[in-house]
Coordinates of C-alpha atoms and ligand atoms in Angstrom, one line a residue:
M115 CA 95.0 81.0 69.9
A116 CA 97.4 79.5 72.5
G117 CA 95.9 77.5 75.3
S118 CA 93.2 75.8 73.3
G119 CA 92.8 73.0 75.8
N120 CA 90.7 72.9 78.9
V121 CA 91.7 75.2 81.8
Q122 CA 92.6 73.1 84.9
R123 CA 92.4 75.6 87.7
G124 CA 95.2 75.0 90.3
L125 CA 96.6 72.6 87.7
E126 CA 94.4 69.9 89.4
D127 CA 95.2 66.4 88.0
V128 CA 97.7 67.9 85.4
I129 CA 100.8 65.7 85.0
A130 CA 103.6 68.3 84.7
L131 CA 106.6 65.9 84.6
E132 CA 107.9 62.4 85.3
S133 CA 109.7 61.8 88.6
Q134 CA 111.3 58.9 90.4
I135 CA 111.2 60.6 93.9
C136 CA 107.7 60.1 95.3
F137 CA 104.5 58.3 94.5
I138 CA 101.1 59.0 96.1
D139 CA 98.1 56.7 95.6
G140 CA 95.3 59.0 96.6
K141 CA 92.6 56.3 96.3
Q142 CA 94.4 53.8 98.5
G143 CA 96.0 56.3 100.8
R144 CA 99.6 55.2 100.1
L145 CA 102.8 57.3 100.0
I146 CA 106.0 55.9 98.6
Y147 CA 109.5 57.4 98.6
R148 CA 111.8 55.9 95.9
G149 CA 109.8 52.6 96.1
Y150 CA 109.6 52.4 99.9
D151 CA 106.2 52.7 101.7
I152 CA 106.4 55.5 104.3
R153 CA 104.7 53.1 106.8
D154 CA 107.8 50.9 106.6
L155 CA 110.2 53.9 106.7
A156 CA 108.4 55.5 109.6
A157 CA 108.5 52.2 111.5
R158 CA 112.1 51.3 110.8
S159 CA 114.3 54.1 109.4
T160 CA 115.6 57.5 110.4
F161 CA 115.3 61.0 108.9
E162 CA 119.0 60.9 107.9
E163 CA 118.4 57.6 106.0
V164 CA 115.3 59.0 104.3
A165 CA 117.1 62.2 103.2
Y166 CA 119.8 60.1 101.7
L167 CA 117.2 58.0 99.9
L168 CA 115.5 61.0 98.4
W169 CA 118.8 62.6 97.3
Y170 CA 120.6 59.5 96.0
G171 CA 117.7 57.1 95.0
H172 CA 118.8 54.3 97.3
L173 CA 119.1 53.8 101.1
P174 CA 122.6 54.4 102.5
S175 CA 125.0 51.6 103.5
P176 CA 126.1 51.8 107.1
A177 CA 129.3 53.5 106.0
E178 CA 127.4 56.0 103.8
L179 CA 125.0 56.8 106.7
T180 CA 127.9 57.4 109.0
E181 CA 129.5 59.7 106.5
L182 CA 126.3 61.6 106.0
R183 CA 125.7 62.0 109.7
A184 CA 129.2 63.3 110.2
R185 CA 128.9 65.8 107.4
L186 CA 125.5 67.1 108.7
A187 CA 127.0 67.4 112.2
T188 CA 129.9 69.5 110.9
L189 CA 127.5 71.8 109.0
R190 CA 125.3 72.6 112.0
R191 CA 127.3 75.7 113.1
V192 CA 125.7 78.9 111.9
P193 CA 128.2 80.9 109.8
E194 CA 129.0 84.3 111.4
A195 CA 127.6 86.4 108.6
L196 CA 124.4 84.5 108.7
G197 CA 124.2 84.7 112.5
E198 CA 124.5 88.5 112.4
T199 CA 121.7 88.6 109.7
I200 CA 119.4 86.5 112.0
D201 CA 120.3 88.6 115.0
R202 CA 119.2 91.8 113.2
M203 CA 115.7 90.5 112.4
P204 CA 112.9 91.9 114.6
K205 CA 112.0 89.5 117.4
T206 CA 108.3 89.8 116.3
A207 CA 109.1 88.4 112.8
H208 CA 107.3 85.2 111.9
P209 CA 109.8 82.3 111.9
M210 CA 108.9 81.4 108.4
D211 CA 109.9 84.9 107.3
V212 CA 113.1 84.5 109.2
L213 CA 113.8 81.2 107.5
R214 CA 113.0 82.5 104.0
T215 CA 115.3 85.4 104.6
A216 CA 118.1 83.3 106.1
V217 CA 118.0 80.8 103.2
S218 CA 118.3 83.7 100.8
A219 CA 121.2 85.2 102.8
L220 CA 123.0 81.9 102.9
G221 CA 123.0 82.0 99.1
I222 CA 125.1 85.1 99.4
S223 CA 127.5 84.1 102.2
E224 CA 127.9 80.4 101.1
P225 CA 127.4 80.6 97.3
E226 CA 129.4 77.4 96.6
E227 CA 127.6 74.1 96.1
A228 CA 124.5 75.9 94.9
G229 CA 124.3 74.4 91.4
P230 CA 122.8 74.4 89.0
G231 CA 123.9 70.9 88.6
A232 CA 125.0 67.9 90.7
S233 CA 127.2 70.1 93.0
A234 CA 123.9 71.3 94.6
I235 CA 123.9 68.2 96.8
G236 CA 126.4 70.0 99.0
G237 CA 124.1 73.0 99.4
A238 CA 121.2 70.6 100.0
Q239 CA 123.1 69.0 102.9
R240 CA 124.2 72.4 104.2
L241 CA 120.6 73.7 104.3
T242 CA 119.3 70.4 105.9
A243 CA 121.9 70.7 108.6
L244 CA 121.4 74.5 109.2
I245 CA 117.7 75.0 109.3
P246 CA 117.3 73.7 112.9
A247 CA 120.2 76.0 113.9
I248 CA 118.7 79.0 112.1
L249 CA 115.3 78.5 113.8
G250 CA 117.0 77.8 117.2
R251 CA 119.1 80.9 117.0
F252 CA 116.2 83.1 116.2
H253 CA 113.8 81.5 118.8
R254 CA 116.3 81.5 121.6
R255 CA 117.2 85.2 121.0
R256 CA 113.5 86.3 120.9
T257 CA 112.9 84.4 124.2
G258 CA 116.0 85.8 125.9
G259 CA 118.0 82.5 125.7
K260 CA 121.6 82.1 124.6
P261 CA 122.3 80.4 121.3
L262 CA 123.1 76.7 121.9
S263 CA 126.3 75.1 120.5
P264 CA 125.0 72.2 118.4
R265 CA 126.1 68.9 119.8
P266 CA 127.5 66.7 116.9
E267 CA 126.7 63.5 118.7
L268 CA 122.9 64.1 118.6
S269 CA 120.7 62.6 115.9
H270 CA 119.2 65.1 113.5
A271 CA 115.8 64.9 115.3
A272 CA 117.3 65.3 118.8
Y273 CA 119.4 68.2 117.6
L274 CA 116.3 69.9 116.1
V275 CA 114.4 69.5 119.5
E276 CA 117.4 70.8 121.5
A277 CA 117.9 73.8 119.2
L278 CA 114.2 74.8 119.6
V279 CA 113.4 74.0 123.3
G280 CA 116.9 74.2 124.8
R281 CA 116.9 70.7 126.3
A282 CA 117.6 67.2 125.1
P283 CA 114.5 65.2 124.2
T284 CA 113.4 62.0 125.9
E285 CA 113.9 58.9 123.8
L286 CA 110.2 58.8 122.9
E287 CA 110.2 62.5 122.0
A288 CA 113.2 62.2 119.8
R289 CA 111.7 59.2 118.0
A290 CA 108.3 61.0 117.6
I291 CA 110.1 64.0 115.9
D292 CA 112.2 61.6 113.8
V293 CA 109.1 60.0 112.5
A294 CA 107.4 63.4 111.9
L295 CA 110.5 64.4 109.9
I296 CA 110.3 61.2 107.9
L297 CA 106.6 61.8 107.2
H298 CA 107.0 65.4 106.0
A299 CA 110.1 64.8 103.9
D300 CA 108.5 64.8 100.5
H301 CA 105.1 64.7 98.8
E302 CA 105.5 64.6 95.0
L303 CA 104.6 67.9 93.3
N304 CA 103.0 69.7 96.2
A305 CA 102.9 73.5 95.8
S306 CA 106.2 74.2 97.5
A307 CA 108.1 71.5 95.7
F308 CA 106.6 72.7 92.4
A309 CA 107.7 76.2 93.2
A310 CA 111.3 74.9 93.8
R311 CA 111.2 73.0 90.5
V312 CA 109.9 76.0 88.5
T313 CA 112.8 78.1 89.9
A314 CA 115.4 75.4 89.2
S315 CA 114.0 74.8 85.7
T316 CA 115.2 78.3 84.7
L317 CA 118.8 77.2 85.7
S318 CA 118.6 79.4 88.8
D319 CA 120.5 78.2 91.9
L320 CA 119.5 76.0 94.8
Y321 CA 119.1 78.8 97.4
S322 CA 116.8 80.7 95.1
A323 CA 114.7 77.5 94.5
V324 CA 114.5 76.8 98.3
T325 CA 113.6 80.5 99.0
S326 CA 110.7 80.1 96.5
A327 CA 109.7 76.9 98.3
V328 CA 109.8 78.4 101.8
G329 CA 107.6 81.3 100.8
T330 CA 105.1 78.8 99.2
L331 CA 105.0 76.5 102.2
K332 CA 104.1 79.4 104.5
G333 CA 100.6 79.6 103.1
P334 CA 97.8 78.2 105.4
L335 CA 96.4 76.1 102.5
H336 CA 99.7 74.3 102.4
G337 CA 102.2 74.0 105.2
G338 CA 100.8 76.8 107.4
A339 CA 97.8 74.7 108.2
N340 CA 99.4 72.9 111.2
E341 CA 99.7 76.3 113.0
R342 CA 96.1 77.2 112.3
V343 CA 94.9 73.8 113.6
M344 CA 96.4 74.6 117.1
E345 CA 94.8 78.1 117.0
L346 CA 91.5 76.4 116.4
L347 CA 92.0 74.0 119.3
D348 CA 92.9 76.8 121.6
E349 CA 89.7 78.6 120.4
I350 CA 87.6 75.5 121.1
R351 CA 89.2 74.7 124.4
T352 CA 86.9 71.8 125.5
V353 CA 85.6 68.7 123.8
D354 CA 82.0 69.6 124.3
R355 CA 82.5 72.8 122.3
V356 CA 83.9 71.1 119.2
E357 CA 80.5 70.6 117.5
E358 CA 79.2 74.2 117.9
V359 CA 82.5 75.8 116.9
V360 CA 83.0 73.6 113.8
R361 CA 79.4 73.9 112.6
A362 CA 79.6 77.7 112.9
K363 CA 82.8 77.7 110.9
L364 CA 81.3 75.5 108.2
A365 CA 78.2 77.6 108.1
R366 CA 80.4 80.6 107.4
R367 CA 81.9 78.5 104.6
E368 CA 85.3 78.6 106.3
R369 CA 87.9 75.9 106.0
V370 CA 88.7 73.6 108.9
M371 CA 92.5 73.4 108.8
G372 CA 94.0 69.9 108.8
F373 CA 91.3 68.4 106.7
G374 CA 91.0 67.6 103.1
H375 CA 93.6 67.1 100.4
R376 CA 94.0 67.7 96.7
V377 CA 95.2 64.1 96.1
Y378 CA 94.1 61.9 99.0
K379 CA 90.4 60.8 98.7
V380 CA 90.8 58.7 101.9
E381 CA 92.8 59.3 105.1
D382 CA 96.3 60.7 104.6
P383 CA 98.5 57.8 105.7
R384 CA 100.7 60.4 107.5
A385 CA 97.8 61.5 109.6
T386 CA 97.2 57.8 110.7
I387 CA 100.8 57.5 111.9
L388 CA 100.9 61.0 113.6
R389 CA 97.6 60.3 115.4
D390 CA 99.2 57.4 117.0
W391 CA 102.4 59.3 118.0
S392 CA 100.4 62.2 119.4
R393 CA 98.6 59.6 121.6
R394 CA 101.9 58.0 122.7
V395 CA 103.6 61.3 123.5
G396 CA 100.5 62.5 125.2
E397 CA 100.4 59.4 127.4
E398 CA 104.0 59.8 128.3
K399 CA 103.3 63.4 129.3
R400 CA 99.9 62.5 130.9
D401 CA 98.3 65.2 128.7
L402 CA 95.8 64.1 126.1
H403 CA 94.0 67.4 125.9
Y404 CA 94.8 68.1 122.3
F405 CA 94.5 64.5 121.3
D406 CA 91.0 64.3 122.7
L407 CA 90.0 67.5 121.0
L408 CA 91.4 66.3 117.7
R409 CA 89.6 62.9 117.9
R410 CA 86.2 64.8 118.4
L411 CA 87.1 67.2 115.6
E412 CA 87.6 64.3 113.2
E413 CA 84.2 62.9 114.1
V414 CA 82.4 66.1 113.5
V415 CA 84.2 67.2 110.3
H416 CA 83.8 63.8 108.7
R417 CA 80.1 63.6 109.6
E418 CA 79.5 67.2 108.4
K419 CA 81.7 67.3 105.3
G420 CA 82.9 63.8 104.6
L421 CA 86.5 65.0 104.9
Y422 CA 89.5 63.1 106.2
P423 CA 92.5 64.4 108.2
N424 CA 95.7 65.4 106.4
V425 CA 99.3 65.5 107.7
D426 CA 98.7 68.8 109.4
L427 CA 96.0 67.7 111.8
Y428 CA 98.1 65.9 114.4
S429 CA 101.6 67.2 113.9
G430 CA 101.1 70.2 116.1
A431 CA 99.7 68.2 118.9
V432 CA 103.1 66.3 119.0
Y433 CA 105.1 69.5 118.8
S434 CA 103.1 71.3 121.5
L435 CA 103.7 68.4 123.9
L436 CA 107.4 69.0 123.5
G437 CA 107.0 72.7 124.5
I438 CA 107.5 74.0 120.9
P439 CA 105.5 77.2 120.2
H440 CA 102.9 77.1 117.5
D441 CA 104.6 79.5 115.1
L442 CA 107.5 77.1 114.8
F443 CA 105.3 74.2 113.5
T444 CA 105.5 75.2 109.8
P445 CA 109.3 75.8 110.1
I446 CA 109.6 72.2 111.4
F447 CA 107.7 71.1 108.3
A448 CA 110.3 73.0 106.3
A449 CA 113.1 71.4 108.3
S450 CA 111.9 68.1 106.9
R451 CA 110.7 69.1 103.5
I452 CA 114.1 70.6 102.6
A453 CA 115.1 67.0 101.8
G454 CA 112.3 66.6 99.3
W455 CA 112.6 70.1 97.8
T456 CA 116.3 69.7 97.2
A457 CA 115.8 66.2 95.7
H458 CA 113.3 67.7 93.3
V459 CA 115.8 70.5 92.4
L460 CA 118.5 67.9 91.8
E461 CA 116.2 65.8 89.6
E462 CA 115.2 69.0 87.6
Y463 CA 118.9 69.8 87.0
Q464 CA 119.5 66.3 85.8
D465 CA 116.6 66.4 83.2
L466 CA 116.0 70.1 82.7
R467 CA 113.0 71.5 80.9
L468 CA 111.9 75.2 81.4
I469 CA 108.5 75.0 83.2
R470 CA 106.2 77.4 81.5
P471 CA 102.5 76.6 81.1
T472 CA 100.2 78.8 79.2
A473 CA 97.1 80.8 80.0
R474 CA 93.9 81.4 78.0
Y475 CA 93.7 85.1 77.5
V476 CA 90.1 86.3 78.1
G477 CA 90.7 90.1 78.1
P478 CA 90.1 92.7 75.4
V479 CA 92.1 93.0 72.2
D480 CA 92.5 95.6 69.5
L481 CA 92.0 98.6 71.8
V482 CA 93.4 101.8 70.4
Y483 CA 95.5 104.2 72.5
G484 CA 93.4 107.2 73.4
S485 CA 90.1 105.5 72.5
P486 CA 87.5 105.2 75.3
A487 CA 88.3 101.9 77.1
V488 CA 85.4 99.4 77.0
R489 CA 84.2 99.0 80.6
G490 CA 83.9 95.3 81.6
Ligands
SDX1256 C1 99.4 70.0 102.9 O1 99.8 69.1 98.1 C2 100.2 68.4 99.1 O2 100.6 67.3 99.0 C3 100.3 69.2 100.3 C4 100.8 68.5 101.5 C5 102.3 68.1 101.4 O3 102.7 67.2 102.1 O4 103.0 68.9 100.8 O5 100.1 67.3 101.7 C6 100.7 69.3 102.8 O6 99.4 71.1 102.4 C7 98.2 69.4 103.4 C8 96.9 70.3 103.3 C9 97.0 71.3 104.5 N1 96.0 72.4 104.2 C10 94.9 72.4 105.0 O7 94.6 71.6 105.9 C11 94.0 73.6 104.7 C12 92.5 73.1 104.6 N2 92.3 72.2 103.5 C13 91.7 72.8 102.3 O8 92.0 74.1 102.1 C14 91.7 71.9 101.1 O9 91.3 70.6 101.5 C15 93.0 71.8 100.3 C16 93.6 73.1 99.9 C17 94.0 71.0 101.1 C18 92.7 71.0 99.0 O10 91.7 71.7 98.4 P1 91.2 71.4 96.9 O11 91.7 70.1 96.4 O12 91.4 72.6 96.1 O13 89.6 71.2 97.2 P2 88.6 72.3 97.1 O14 89.1 73.6 97.7 O15 88.1 72.3 95.7 O16 87.4 71.7 98.1 C19 86.5 70.8 97.6 C20 85.3 70.9 98.5 C21 84.8 72.3 98.7 O17 83.4 72.2 99.0 P3 82.4 73.0 98.1 O18 82.8 74.4 98.0 O19 82.5 72.3 96.7 O20 81.0 72.7 98.7 O21 85.6 70.5 99.9 C22 85.5 71.6 100.7 C23 85.5 72.8 99.9 O22 84.8 73.9 100.6 N3 86.7 71.6 101.6 C24 86.7 71.9 102.9 C25 88.0 71.7 103.3 N4 88.7 71.2 102.3 C26 87.9 71.1 101.2 N5 85.7 72.4 103.6 C27 86.1 72.7 104.9 N6 87.3 72.5 105.4 C28 88.3 72.0 104.7 N7 89.5 71.8 105.2

């Protein structure tokens, strides 16, 4: 019978393919993009350089970086057909549903550069440039603001902030968002990247693959956790209530969002960096409310469950300080991970193999039509 091996639920520890994009050392807590440690990249590079690195396998020369920046800037304008689609969406829609629908609609209105094949790099850059504008258009409409014309001179991070909050960020804010975008850009075969590769492995197009990925990232066990973390902090409200609220959640066998990871057995290195940035931005704003709650939350969850924070614990504290509403946090994750998703799709196109695991069938066989079904 097919599937004679052991069942690995959730494909835990199953090596599905070889990749040159990202390496995670879960024991040491190291994350590497194309050979570079993200601590080095977070300290010294920009999101545009990291996107280039993920797509092309090497960091850009100054001329290549200038060319990429110019291309992304020209692509920031929302095509008219797409703008009309976004404007017809209900203002109460979740931004992740808006993004998933917009990506799918873009595959209809801008079908070129969608692959399958190397041409998909064009679609990858178009999506990377447009996601902040898509989110900004929807958010400003639902809050009664006018769509902003994207300023080509802004860095990608500054353009993302201005699109969402309607003002230019401070230098520290822009750098904090740039670092957050670097940290979220890829993470090996996480669920949403895997969903994108499964779609691409059928020779489907880039927009279909990214639509699969956006729908997958929305789940609270994956990208949606950062929004749930902030809901928990708003439920807790004060540092002295952290212990009672968390212990009650754990007693109900509920998950505390922002903690634990399928691969990291120590602290997620991205959480380490984001903790520091949430402190730095909080100090600039003289508002360490969320930071103090999160530090106490870490102490209690680690003592009670031995769990470490993951990337989703501190990201929302940074975004909140910039005035970004909680339901835009996972879309910001997507605005970064689009670089990794599309790098995985391009790699799949280059070395294609239909992804189709098997299942062990444990249901009945040999039933006869009309005979009384055996009740399980
Ligand atoms: C991301 O894959 C990636 O790389 C994802 C990501 C990326 O960059 O793409 O890193 C981004 O998705 C980060 C994770 C964000 N999600 C959350 O913060 C949701 C809360 N975390 C958990 O649901 C959980 O830790 C997972 C889903 C992240 C990982 O779960 P696993 O590997 O399937 O572990 P498990 O569910 O088997 O749990 C093992 C034990 C269980 O205890 P027992 O039932 O055996 O007693 O640990 C417990 C779990 O109950 N546990 C938690 C917990 N996480 C695990 N208990 C309370 N709170 C948690 N957060």
